CSV table of C-alpha atoms in Angstrom, one decimal:
chain,number,residue,atom,x,y,z
A,1,MET,CA,128.7,99.0,-202.5
A,2,LYS,CA,128.6,95.5,-201.0
A,3,GLY,CA,129.4,95.2,-197.4
A,4,ASN,CA,132.5,93.3,-196.1
A,5,ALA,CA,132.3,89.8,-195.1
A,6,PRO,CA,132.1,90.4,-191.1
A,7,ASP,CA,129.2,93.1,-191.9
A,8,ARG,CA,127.2,90.5,-193.8
A,9,ARG,CA,127.8,87.9,-191.2
A,10,ARG,CA,126.6,90.4,-188.6
A,11,LYS,CA,123.5,91.2,-190.4
A,12,GLN,CA,122.7,87.5,-191.2
A,13,PHE,CA,123.1,86.8,-187.5
A,14,THR,CA,120.7,89.6,-186.5
A,15,ARG,CA,118.0,88.4,-189.0
A,16,ASP,CA,118.4,84.8,-187.7
A,17,ASN,CA,118.0,85.9,-184.2
A,18,LYS,CA,114.9,87.5,-185.0
A,19,LYS,CA,113.5,84.5,-186.9
A,20,GLN,CA,114.4,82.3,-184.1
A,21,GLU,CA,112.7,84.4,-181.5
A,22,GLY,CA,109.4,84.2,-183.6
A,23,CYS,CA,109.6,80.5,-183.4
A,24,ARG,CA,110.4,80.6,-179.6
A,25,ARG,CA,107.3,82.8,-179.1
A,26,PHE,CA,105.2,80.2,-181.0
A,27,LEU,CA,106.5,77.2,-179.1
A,28,SER,CA,105.9,78.9,-175.8
A,29,THR,CA,102.4,80.0,-177.0
A,30,LEU,CA,101.8,76.3,-177.7
A,31,LEU,CA,102.5,75.3,-174.2
A,32,CYS,CA,100.7,77.9,-172.3
A,33,PHE,CA,97.7,77.2,-174.7
A,34,SER,CA,97.6,73.7,-173.3
A,35,GLU,CA,94.8,74.8,-171.0
A,36,VAL,CA,92.6,75.0,-174.0
A,37,SER,CA,91.4,71.8,-175.8
A,38,SER,CA,91.5,73.0,-179.4
A,39,LEU,CA,92.1,71.4,-182.8
A,40,LEU,CA,92.9,74.1,-185.6
A,41,CYS,CA,94.2,73.5,-189.2
A,42,PHE,CA,96.1,76.6,-190.5
A,43,HIS,CA,95.9,77.1,-194.2
A,44,SER,CA,99.0,79.4,-195.1
A,45,GLY,CA,99.0,81.7,-198.1
A,46,GLU,CA,102.7,81.2,-198.6
A,47,ASN,CA,104.9,78.5,-199.6
A,48,GLN,CA,106.5,76.3,-196.9
A,49,ASP,CA,109.7,74.6,-196.9
A,50,ARG,CA,109.5,70.9,-195.9
A,51,LEU,CA,110.2,70.4,-192.2
A,52,THR,CA,113.0,68.0,-191.1
A,53,GLU,CA,111.1,65.2,-189.3
A,54,ASP,CA,111.0,61.4,-189.1
A,55,PRO,CA,107.3,60.2,-189.8
A,56,GLY,CA,105.8,58.3,-187.1
A,57,THR,CA,108.1,59.7,-184.4
A,58,TYR,CA,106.0,60.0,-181.0
A,59,CYS,CA,108.4,61.8,-178.7
A,60,CYS,CA,110.8,64.6,-179.3
A,61,ASP,CA,112.2,67.8,-177.7
A,62,TRP,CA,112.7,70.8,-179.8
A,63,SER,CA,115.5,73.2,-180.6
A,64,VAL,CA,115.2,75.8,-183.3
A,65,SER,CA,117.9,76.5,-185.9
A,66,SER,CA,118.9,79.7,-187.6
A,67,SER,CA,116.7,78.8,-190.7
A,68,CYS,CA,113.6,79.2,-188.7
A,69,SER,CA,111.1,81.9,-189.8
A,70,ARG,CA,108.8,84.2,-187.7
A,71,ASN,CA,105.7,83.0,-189.3
A,72,VAL,CA,104.9,80.0,-187.1
A,73,ALA,CA,103.7,76.9,-188.7
A,74,LEU,CA,104.4,78.2,-192.1
A,75,LYS,CA,108.2,78.1,-192.2
A,76,GLN,CA,110.8,75.8,-191.1
A,77,LEU,CA,111.3,74.2,-187.6
A,78,HIS,CA,114.8,72.5,-188.5
A,79,GLY,CA,117.2,71.1,-185.8
A,80,CYS,CA,114.3,68.9,-184.0
A,81,VAL,CA,116.3,66.9,-181.6
A,82,TRP,CA,114.6,63.5,-181.0
A,83,CYS,CA,114.7,61.7,-177.6
A,84,PRO,CA,116.3,58.5,-177.4
A,85,CYS,CA,113.1,56.6,-176.8
A,86,ARG,CA,112.5,56.9,-180.6
A,87,ASN,CA,115.1,54.3,-180.9
A,88,ILE,CA,113.1,51.7,-179.4
A,89,SER,CA,109.9,52.3,-181.3
A,90,LEU,CA,109.0,49.2,-183.3
A,91,LYS,CA,106.7,48.2,-185.9
A,92,PRO,CA,104.8,44.9,-185.9
A,93,GLY,CA,107.0,42.1,-186.7
A,94,GLY,CA,110.3,43.8,-186.0
A,95,SER,CA,112.9,42.6,-184.0
A,96,ARG,CA,113.0,43.3,-180.1
A,97,PRO,CA,115.4,46.0,-179.0
A,98,LYS,CA,118.4,44.5,-177.0
A,99,THR,CA,118.8,47.4,-174.5
A,100,LEU,CA,116.3,49.1,-172.3
A,101,PRO,CA,115.7,52.7,-172.9
A,102,GLN,CA,117.9,55.1,-170.8
A,103,ARG,CA,114.9,55.5,-168.4
A,104,TYR,CA,111.5,54.1,-168.0
A,105,LEU,CA,108.5,55.8,-169.7
A,106,GLY,CA,105.9,57.6,-167.9
A,107,GLN,CA,103.3,55.6,-169.5
A,108,PRO,CA,103.0,51.8,-169.8
A,109,SER,CA,105.7,50.3,-172.3
A,110,PRO,CA,106.7,46.8,-173.4
A,111,PHE,CA,109.6,47.3,-171.0
A,112,THR,CA,107.9,48.4,-167.9
A,113,HIS,CA,104.5,46.7,-168.6
A,114,PRO,CA,105.1,43.5,-170.6
A,115,HIS,CA,102.1,42.0,-169.2
A,116,LEU,CA,99.9,44.6,-170.8
A,117,ILE,CA,101.8,45.9,-173.9
A,118,LYS,CA,103.5,43.8,-176.7
A,119,HIS,CA,106.6,45.0,-178.5
A,120,GLY,CA,105.2,47.3,-181.4
A,121,GLU,CA,102.3,48.5,-179.4
A,122,VAL,CA,102.0,52.3,-178.2
A,123,THR,CA,99.1,51.5,-176.0
A,124,PRO,CA,97.6,48.1,-175.1
A,125,GLY,CA,96.3,46.5,-178.3
A,126,LEU,CA,97.0,49.4,-180.5
A,127,THR,CA,100.3,49.3,-182.7
A,128,GLN,CA,102.4,52.2,-183.9
A,129,THR,CA,101.2,51.3,-187.3
A,130,GLU,CA,97.5,51.9,-186.4
A,131,PHE,CA,98.3,55.4,-185.0
A,132,GLU,CA,100.3,56.1,-188.3
A,133,LEU,CA,97.3,55.2,-190.3
A,134,ARG,CA,95.0,57.3,-188.3
A,135,ARG,CA,97.1,60.4,-189.0
A,136,LEU,CA,97.4,59.5,-192.6
A,137,ARG,CA,93.5,59.0,-192.9
A,138,LEU,CA,93.1,62.5,-191.3
A,139,ALA,CA,95.7,64.1,-193.7
A,140,SER,CA,93.7,62.7,-196.7
A,141,LEU,CA,90.6,64.1,-195.2
A,142,ILE,CA,92.2,67.5,-194.9
A,143,GLU,CA,93.4,67.3,-198.3
A,144,ALA,CA,90.0,66.4,-199.8
A,145,GLN,CA,88.3,69.1,-197.8
A,146,ALA,CA,90.8,71.8,-199.0
A,147,ASP,CA,90.3,70.7,-202.6
A,148,ARG,CA,86.5,71.2,-202.0
A,149,LEU,CA,87.2,74.6,-200.8
A,150,GLY,CA,89.0,75.6,-204.0
A,151,PRO,CA,90.4,79.0,-204.2
A,152,SER,CA,89.2,80.0,-200.7
A,153,ALA,CA,91.8,77.6,-199.2
A,154,SER,CA,94.5,80.0,-200.3
A,155,SER,CA,97.3,77.3,-200.3
A,156,SER,CA,98.0,73.6,-200.2
A,157,THR,CA,100.1,74.0,-197.1
A,158,HIS,CA,98.3,72.8,-194.0
A,159,VAL,CA,99.3,72.7,-190.2
A,160,VAL,CA,97.2,71.0,-187.6
A,161,VAL,CA,97.8,71.8,-183.9
A,162,LEU,CA,96.1,69.5,-181.4
A,163,LEU,CA,96.7,70.1,-177.6
A,164,SER,CA,96.5,67.5,-174.9
A,165,HIS,CA,94.7,68.2,-171.8
A,166,PRO,CA,96.4,70.0,-169.0
A,167,THR,CA,97.2,68.8,-165.4
A,168,ARG,CA,94.6,70.0,-163.0
A,169,TYR,CA,94.9,70.1,-159.3
A,170,MET,CA,92.1,69.5,-156.8
A,171,THR,CA,94.4,71.4,-154.0
A,172,ASN,CA,97.8,72.5,-154.0
A,173,ASP,CA,100.1,69.9,-155.4
A,174,ILE,CA,97.4,67.1,-155.5
A,175,PRO,CA,96.4,66.4,-159.1
A,176,TYR,CA,93.1,65.0,-160.2
A,177,PRO,CA,93.2,61.8,-162.0
A,178,PHE,CA,94.4,62.6,-165.5
A,179,HIS,CA,92.2,61.9,-168.4
A,180,GLN,CA,93.7,62.6,-171.9
A,181,ASN,CA,91.9,64.5,-174.6
A,182,GLN,CA,90.3,61.7,-176.8
A,183,ASP,CA,91.3,63.4,-180.2
A,184,PHE,CA,94.9,63.8,-179.0
A,185,LEU,CA,95.0,60.2,-177.7
A,186,TYR,CA,93.5,58.9,-180.9
A,187,LEU,CA,96.0,60.5,-183.2
A,188,SER,CA,99.1,60.0,-180.9
A,189,GLY,CA,98.8,57.4,-178.4
A,190,ILE,CA,100.3,59.7,-175.7
A,191,LEU,CA,99.0,60.1,-172.2
A,192,GLU,CA,101.2,63.0,-171.3
A,193,PRO,CA,99.6,66.2,-170.1
A,194,ASP,CA,100.4,69.5,-171.4
A,195,SER,CA,101.6,68.3,-174.8
A,196,ALA,CA,101.1,69.4,-178.4
A,197,LEU,CA,100.8,67.4,-181.5
A,198,VAL,CA,101.7,69.2,-184.9
A,199,LEU,CA,100.9,67.7,-188.1
A,200,TYR,CA,102.1,69.5,-191.3
A,201,GLY,CA,102.7,69.0,-195.0
A,202,THR,CA,102.2,70.3,-198.5
A,203,GLY,CA,99.1,68.8,-200.1
A,204,ARG,CA,98.3,66.6,-197.1
A,205,PRO,CA,99.7,67.2,-193.6
A,206,ASP,CA,101.0,63.7,-193.2
A,207,GLN,CA,104.3,64.5,-191.1
A,208,ALA,CA,104.1,64.8,-187.1
A,209,ILE,CA,106.0,66.3,-184.5
A,210,LEU,CA,105.0,65.8,-180.7
A,211,PHE,CA,106.0,68.7,-178.2
A,212,VAL,CA,106.2,67.4,-174.6
A,213,PRO,CA,107.2,69.3,-171.4
A,214,ARG,CA,110.9,69.3,-170.2
A,215,ARG,CA,111.9,66.7,-167.6
A,216,ASP,CA,111.6,67.9,-164.0
A,217,PRO,CA,113.2,65.2,-161.7
A,218,SER,CA,112.0,67.0,-158.5
A,219,ARG,CA,108.5,66.8,-159.8
A,220,GLU,CA,108.9,63.1,-161.0
A,221,LEU,CA,109.8,62.2,-157.4
A,222,TRP,CA,106.3,63.0,-156.4
A,223,ASP,CA,104.3,62.4,-159.6
A,224,GLY,CA,106.3,59.7,-161.4
A,225,PRO,CA,108.3,59.7,-164.7
A,226,ARG,CA,107.1,61.7,-167.8
A,227,HIS,CA,107.0,59.8,-171.0
A,228,CYS,CA,110.5,60.2,-172.1
A,229,ALA,CA,113.9,61.7,-171.4
A,230,VAL,CA,114.2,65.2,-172.8
A,231,VAL,CA,117.4,65.8,-174.8
A,232,ARG,CA,117.3,69.7,-174.9
A,233,GLN,CA,114.8,72.3,-173.9
A,234,LEU,CA,114.0,75.3,-175.7
A,235,SER,CA,114.5,78.3,-173.4
A,236,ALA,CA,111.5,80.5,-173.6
A,237,GLY,CA,110.3,83.4,-171.5
A,238,PRO,CA,107.4,83.2,-169.4
A,239,PRO,CA,104.1,82.9,-171.2
A,240,SER,CA,102.4,85.8,-169.9
A,241,ALA,CA,100.5,87.0,-172.8
A,242,PRO,CA,99.9,84.3,-175.6
A,243,SER,CA,97.1,86.1,-177.2
A,244,ALA,CA,99.6,88.9,-178.0
A,245,HIS,CA,101.4,86.4,-180.3
A,246,VAL,CA,98.6,84.4,-181.6
A,247,GLY,CA,96.3,87.5,-182.7
A,248,PRO,CA,99.1,88.9,-185.1
A,249,LEU,CA,99.8,85.4,-186.4
A,250,LEU,CA,96.1,84.7,-187.4
A,251,ASP,CA,96.1,88.2,-188.9
A,252,GLU,CA,98.9,87.4,-191.2
A,253,GLY,CA,96.4,85.1,-193.4
A,254,PRO,CA,96.2,81.6,-192.1
A,255,MET,CA,92.7,80.4,-192.1
A,256,PRO,CA,91.7,78.3,-189.0
A,257,HIS,CA,89.2,75.5,-189.4
A,258,SER,CA,88.0,73.0,-186.5
A,259,LEU,CA,89.1,69.5,-187.4
A,260,ARG,CA,86.8,68.0,-184.8
A,261,PRO,CA,84.2,66.8,-187.3
A,262,LEU,CA,87.0,65.1,-189.3
A,263,VAL,CA,88.4,63.4,-186.4
A,264,HIS,CA,85.0,62.3,-185.1
A,265,SER,CA,84.2,60.8,-188.5
A,266,LEU,CA,87.4,58.6,-188.1
A,267,ARG,CA,86.8,57.8,-184.6
A,268,ALA,CA,83.3,56.7,-185.3
A,269,VAL,CA,84.4,53.5,-187.2
A,270,LYS,CA,86.3,51.1,-185.0
A,271,SER,CA,89.2,49.0,-186.1
A,272,SER,CA,89.3,45.3,-185.0
A,273,ALA,CA,91.9,46.2,-182.2
A,274,GLU,CA,89.5,48.9,-180.8
A,275,VAL,CA,86.4,46.4,-180.9
A,276,ALA,CA,88.6,44.1,-179.0
A,277,LEU,CA,89.4,46.8,-176.2
A,278,MET,CA,85.7,47.8,-176.0
A,279,GLN,CA,84.8,44.1,-175.7
A,280,GLU,CA,87.3,43.8,-172.8
A,281,ALA,CA,85.7,46.9,-171.1
A,282,GLY,CA,82.4,45.1,-171.6
A,283,HIS,CA,83.6,41.9,-169.9
A,284,ILE,CA,85.0,43.9,-166.9
A,285,SER,CA,81.8,46.0,-166.5
A,286,ALA,CA,79.7,42.8,-166.0
A,287,GLN,CA,81.4,42.4,-162.6
A,288,PHE,CA,81.3,46.1,-162.2
A,289,ASP,CA,82.9,48.4,-159.6
A,290,PHE,CA,85.7,47.0,-157.4
A,291,GLU,CA,86.4,44.4,-160.0
A,292,ASN,CA,87.2,47.2,-162.4
A,293,ARG,CA,90.4,47.7,-160.6
A,294,ILE,CA,91.1,44.0,-160.1
A,295,HIS,CA,91.0,43.4,-164.0
A,296,GLY,CA,93.1,46.5,-164.8
A,297,ALA,CA,90.4,48.9,-165.8
A,298,ASN,CA,91.7,52.4,-165.3
A,299,PHE,CA,88.6,53.9,-163.8
A,300,LEU,CA,84.8,54.1,-164.2
A,301,ALA,CA,83.8,55.6,-167.5
A,302,TYR,CA,81.3,58.0,-165.7
A,303,PRO,CA,79.6,58.3,-162.4
A,304,PRO,CA,77.3,55.2,-162.1
A,305,VAL,CA,73.7,55.3,-161.8
A,306,VAL,CA,72.4,52.9,-159.0
A,307,ALA,CA,68.8,53.4,-158.3
A,308,GLY,CA,66.3,51.4,-156.4
A,309,GLY,CA,62.4,51.6,-157.1
A,310,ASN,CA,61.0,54.8,-158.4
A,311,ARG,CA,64.4,56.5,-158.4
A,312,ALA,CA,65.4,54.6,-161.4
A,313,ASN,CA,63.2,57.0,-163.3
A,314,THR,CA,65.5,59.7,-162.8
A,315,LEU,CA,67.7,59.3,-165.8
A,316,HIS,CA,71.1,60.5,-164.3
A,317,TYR,CA,70.4,59.6,-160.7
A,318,ILE,CA,74.0,59.7,-159.0
A,319,ASN,CA,73.1,60.2,-155.3
A,320,ASN,CA,73.2,56.5,-154.6
A,321,ASN,CA,72.4,57.1,-151.0
A,322,GLN,CA,69.0,55.5,-150.3
A,323,ILE,CA,68.1,52.3,-148.7
A,324,ILE,CA,66.9,49.7,-151.2
A,325,LYS,CA,63.9,47.9,-150.0
A,326,ASP,CA,62.9,44.3,-150.3
A,327,GLY,CA,60.6,43.9,-153.3
A,328,GLU,CA,62.0,46.9,-155.2
A,329,MET,CA,63.9,46.5,-158.5
A,330,VAL,CA,67.5,48.1,-158.8
A,331,LEU,CA,68.7,49.7,-161.9
A,332,LEU,CA,72.6,49.9,-162.6
A,333,ASP,CA,73.7,52.0,-165.3
A,334,GLY,CA,77.6,51.9,-165.3
A,335,GLY,CA,80.8,51.2,-167.3
A,336,CYS,CA,84.5,51.2,-167.1
A,337,GLU,CA,87.3,52.8,-169.2
A,338,TYR,CA,89.9,50.3,-170.4
A,339,PHE,CA,93.0,51.9,-171.9
A,340,GLY,CA,91.1,54.7,-173.6
A,341,TYR,CA,87.9,52.7,-174.6
A,342,VAL,CA,84.8,52.7,-172.4
A,343,SER,CA,81.6,50.5,-171.8
A,344,ASP,CA,78.2,51.7,-171.2
A,345,ILE,CA,75.8,48.9,-169.7
A,346,THR,CA,72.5,49.0,-168.0
A,347,ARG,CA,70.9,46.0,-166.1
A,348,THR,CA,67.9,45.7,-163.8
A,349,TRP,CA,67.2,43.0,-161.2
A,350,PRO,CA,64.9,42.5,-158.1
A,351,VAL,CA,66.5,43.2,-154.7
A,352,ASN,CA,65.4,39.8,-153.3
A,353,GLY,CA,66.5,37.9,-156.3
A,354,LYS,CA,63.3,36.9,-157.6
A,355,PHE,CA,61.0,38.7,-159.9
A,356,SER,CA,57.3,39.2,-158.9
A,357,PRO,CA,54.6,38.3,-161.7
A,358,ALA,CA,54.1,42.1,-162.3
A,359,GLN,CA,57.8,42.9,-162.4
A,360,ALA,CA,58.4,40.0,-164.8
A,361,GLU,CA,55.7,40.9,-167.1
A,362,LEU,CA,56.9,44.5,-167.4
A,363,TYR,CA,60.6,43.4,-167.8
A,364,GLU,CA,59.9,41.0,-170.6
A,365,ALA,CA,58.0,43.8,-172.5
A,366,VAL,CA,60.9,45.9,-172.2
A,367,LEU,CA,63.3,43.0,-173.2
A,368,GLU,CA,61.2,42.3,-176.2
A,369,VAL,CA,61.3,45.8,-177.5
A,370,GLN,CA,65.1,46.0,-176.9
A,371,ARG,CA,65.8,42.6,-178.8
A,372,SER,CA,63.9,44.1,-181.7
A,373,CYS,CA,65.9,47.1,-181.7
A,374,LEU,CA,69.2,45.0,-181.5
A,375,SER,CA,68.0,43.1,-184.7
A,376,MET,CA,67.8,46.3,-186.6
A,377,CYS,CA,71.4,47.3,-185.9
A,378,SER,CA,72.9,46.8,-189.4
A,379,PRO,CA,74.7,48.9,-192.0
A,380,GLY,CA,72.5,51.6,-193.7
A,381,VAL,CA,70.1,51.9,-190.7
A,382,SER,CA,70.4,55.1,-188.6
A,383,LEU,CA,70.0,55.4,-184.8
A,384,ASP,CA,67.1,57.7,-185.5
A,385,HIS,CA,65.5,55.0,-187.5
A,386,ILE,CA,65.8,52.5,-184.6
A,387,TYR,CA,64.5,55.2,-182.3
A,388,SER,CA,61.3,55.8,-184.4
A,389,SER,CA,60.9,51.9,-184.5
A,390,MET,CA,61.3,51.7,-180.8
A,391,LEU,CA,58.7,54.2,-180.0
A,392,ALA,CA,56.1,52.2,-182.0
A,393,LEU,CA,57.1,49.0,-180.5
A,394,LEU,CA,57.0,50.4,-177.0
A,395,GLY,CA,53.5,51.9,-177.7
A,396,ARG,CA,52.1,48.4,-178.6
A,397,GLN,CA,53.4,47.1,-175.3
A,398,LEU,CA,51.9,49.8,-173.3
A,399,ARG,CA,48.6,49.2,-175.0
A,400,ARG,CA,48.9,45.4,-174.4
A,401,LEU,CA,49.8,45.9,-170.7
A,402,GLY,CA,46.9,48.5,-170.3
A,403,VAL,CA,49.1,51.3,-169.5
A,404,VAL,CA,47.4,53.1,-172.2
A,405,LYS,CA,43.7,52.6,-173.2
A,406,ALA,CA,43.0,50.1,-176.1
A,407,SER,CA,40.9,52.8,-177.9
A,408,SER,CA,43.8,55.4,-177.8
A,409,SER,CA,44.9,56.9,-181.2
A,410,GLU,CA,48.3,56.0,-182.6
A,411,ALA,CA,49.4,59.7,-181.8
A,412,ASP,CA,48.5,59.3,-178.3
A,413,VAL,CA,50.1,56.0,-178.0
A,414,LEU,CA,53.4,57.6,-179.4
A,415,LYS,CA,53.1,60.4,-177.2
A,416,ALA,CA,52.9,58.0,-174.1
A,417,ALA,CA,55.9,56.1,-175.5
A,418,ARG,CA,57.9,59.3,-175.6
A,419,ARG,CA,56.9,60.1,-172.0
A,420,TYR,CA,58.1,56.6,-170.7
A,421,CYS,CA,61.1,56.9,-172.9
A,422,PRO,CA,62.1,60.8,-173.0
A,423,HIS,CA,65.8,59.8,-174.2
A,424,HIS,CA,67.0,58.4,-177.5
A,425,ILE,CA,67.4,54.7,-178.3
A,426,GLY,CA,71.2,54.9,-177.9
A,427,HIS,CA,74.3,56.9,-178.8
A,428,TYR,CA,77.9,56.4,-180.4
A,429,LEU,CA,80.4,54.7,-178.1
A,430,GLY,CA,84.2,54.4,-178.2
A,431,MET,CA,86.7,56.6,-176.5
A,432,ASP,CA,83.9,58.5,-174.8
A,433,VAL,CA,80.6,57.5,-173.4
A,434,HIS,CA,78.8,59.8,-175.7
A,435,ASP,CA,81.3,59.4,-178.4
A,436,THR,CA,81.9,61.5,-181.5
A,437,PRO,CA,79.0,64.0,-180.7
A,438,GLU,CA,79.7,65.8,-184.1
A,439,LEU,CA,78.0,62.9,-185.9
A,440,SER,CA,74.3,63.1,-186.3
A,441,ARG,CA,72.3,60.2,-185.3
A,442,SER,CA,70.4,60.3,-188.8
A,443,GLN,CA,73.6,59.2,-190.4
A,444,PRO,CA,73.4,55.6,-191.6
A,445,LEU,CA,75.4,53.2,-189.5
A,446,GLN,CA,78.5,51.7,-191.1
A,447,PRO,CA,80.6,48.4,-190.3
A,448,GLY,CA,82.8,49.1,-187.3
A,449,MET,CA,80.6,51.7,-185.8
A,450,ALA,CA,80.0,51.2,-182.0
A,451,ILE,CA,76.6,52.2,-180.4
A,452,THR,CA,74.4,51.6,-177.5
A,453,ILE,CA,70.9,50.3,-177.3
A,454,GLU,CA,68.9,51.1,-174.4
A,455,PRO,CA,68.2,50.0,-171.7
A,456,GLU,CA,71.6,49.3,-172.6
A,457,ASP,CA,73.9,47.0,-174.4
A,458,ASP,CA,77.0,47.9,-176.3
A,459,VAL,CA,77.0,47.0,-179.9
A,460,VAL,CA,79.4,47.1,-183.0
A,461,ILE,CA,77.9,47.0,-186.4
A,462,ARG,CA,79.1,44.3,-188.7
A,463,ASP,CA,78.7,43.4,-192.3
A,464,LYS,CA,77.9,39.8,-191.8
A,465,GLY,CA,76.6,37.5,-188.8
A,466,GLY,CA,74.5,40.3,-187.2
A,467,ALA,CA,75.6,43.0,-184.6
A,468,LEU,CA,78.4,42.1,-182.1
A,469,ILE,CA,77.0,42.6,-178.7
A,470,LEU,CA,80.0,43.5,-176.4
A,471,SER,CA,78.1,43.5,-173.3
A,472,SER,CA,76.7,40.0,-173.7
A,473,ASP,CA,78.5,38.6,-170.6
A,474,ALA,CA,76.0,40.7,-168.4
A,475,PRO,CA,72.9,38.6,-167.5
A,476,LYS,CA,69.9,40.0,-169.1
A,477,THR,CA,67.1,37.1,-169.3
A,478,ILE,CA,65.1,36.5,-166.4
A,479,ALA,CA,66.5,33.2,-165.8
A,480,ASP,CA,70.1,34.5,-166.1
A,481,VAL,CA,69.3,37.4,-163.8
A,482,GLU,CA,67.8,35.1,-161.0
A,483,LYS,CA,70.6,32.7,-161.5
A,484,ALA,CA,73.2,35.5,-160.8
A,485,CYS,CA,71.3,36.8,-157.8
A,486,ALA,CA,71.2,33.3,-156.4
A,487,GLN,CA,75.0,33.1,-156.6
A,488,ARG,CA,75.6,36.2,-154.6
């Protein structure tokens, strides 16, 4: 016998509450897991209903409707309530909004920083369209990888969860300067801490939802505004034991895979907008530390190496507390970060402004080797190949200078070259100093890749016209170095 209508409604309400609680648990788990920088793709063994979401939306709050299922990221999350900031997101060429958003954003926007960001840009120089294309390219890579896995993929439904970095405190309520997870920033353009980006879809995960913490006006009084106004906040219990929720979810069948190699393969090839940002970072670094701030660089890319005399032979010397003596050479290895993209440049000069004959001879030998390596920077050549060539070139210079005996075997010469150059010829460069570490240095270079060539210039690989030297503003020839010293 079928129950009467009130009984059916009561049972349905109970079931819906259980489903809703499952989604609440998942979302609270997402937020408390923001302490871990993880990037996972879940392949579900079940069919998934399409989520209701506006592609390209960057900022939203969340609420969960009664149609939500307990199986996280595999069922519906209907009822997502978008913040008003969505209404001012523009694509290039679009008309300007006539009104300001309801409140200022926590990161630079065309309204708060018109001198930095144009309408249509999410971060300086990077448009909403570029971030959308990045997510679509990642979705295509995931789809292709799932096809290669075949039956082991278990389903064509994929969910990607990427967490931002959390806020960390040096003492009590004083936070460290915030630095975003580069993969999260690359795919979203969002500088908010304690957030989560979810990509999902059947076949290819080409839809996106961004979860951000609720507004806290009392905290904003101290720390400044968050990214956008929150429309409605999901009420969740204290996230005391996230593993108690995540463990059973993983046991239900989703197959986690790290997406870091896929994201790094995308990050390795720079767009023209990214190259422009890196070029600006190179310009700023030519003047270095205090002028980083004057020109708008956010902060130094890493603790600089400023070493005089023999201390320059310590690769990561950062004490920088010794007296530099007349007649010594000074090595400076430094860089800045400019809206998410970094520079990494090394220059050496005489303390007194003039090279001695011995210093000039050694400097020219190193410069000749470096120029030869720069000429090799072209598509199809790997960093490992340039490194091997550099060792041979350096060995010849050591033999010519008498550092190694003329009668030494080639093996001994190469051994000496490695001793004087124990590091590699360079590394990938971009959103991080040692960018995309998942990529092997044996991989052939492609147009758009950015690398460094020691002692250190920043280089972008191009199809035609040779490599683009981003750090060309920094004096490097003996004549230019002595001229720059004379102007100080």
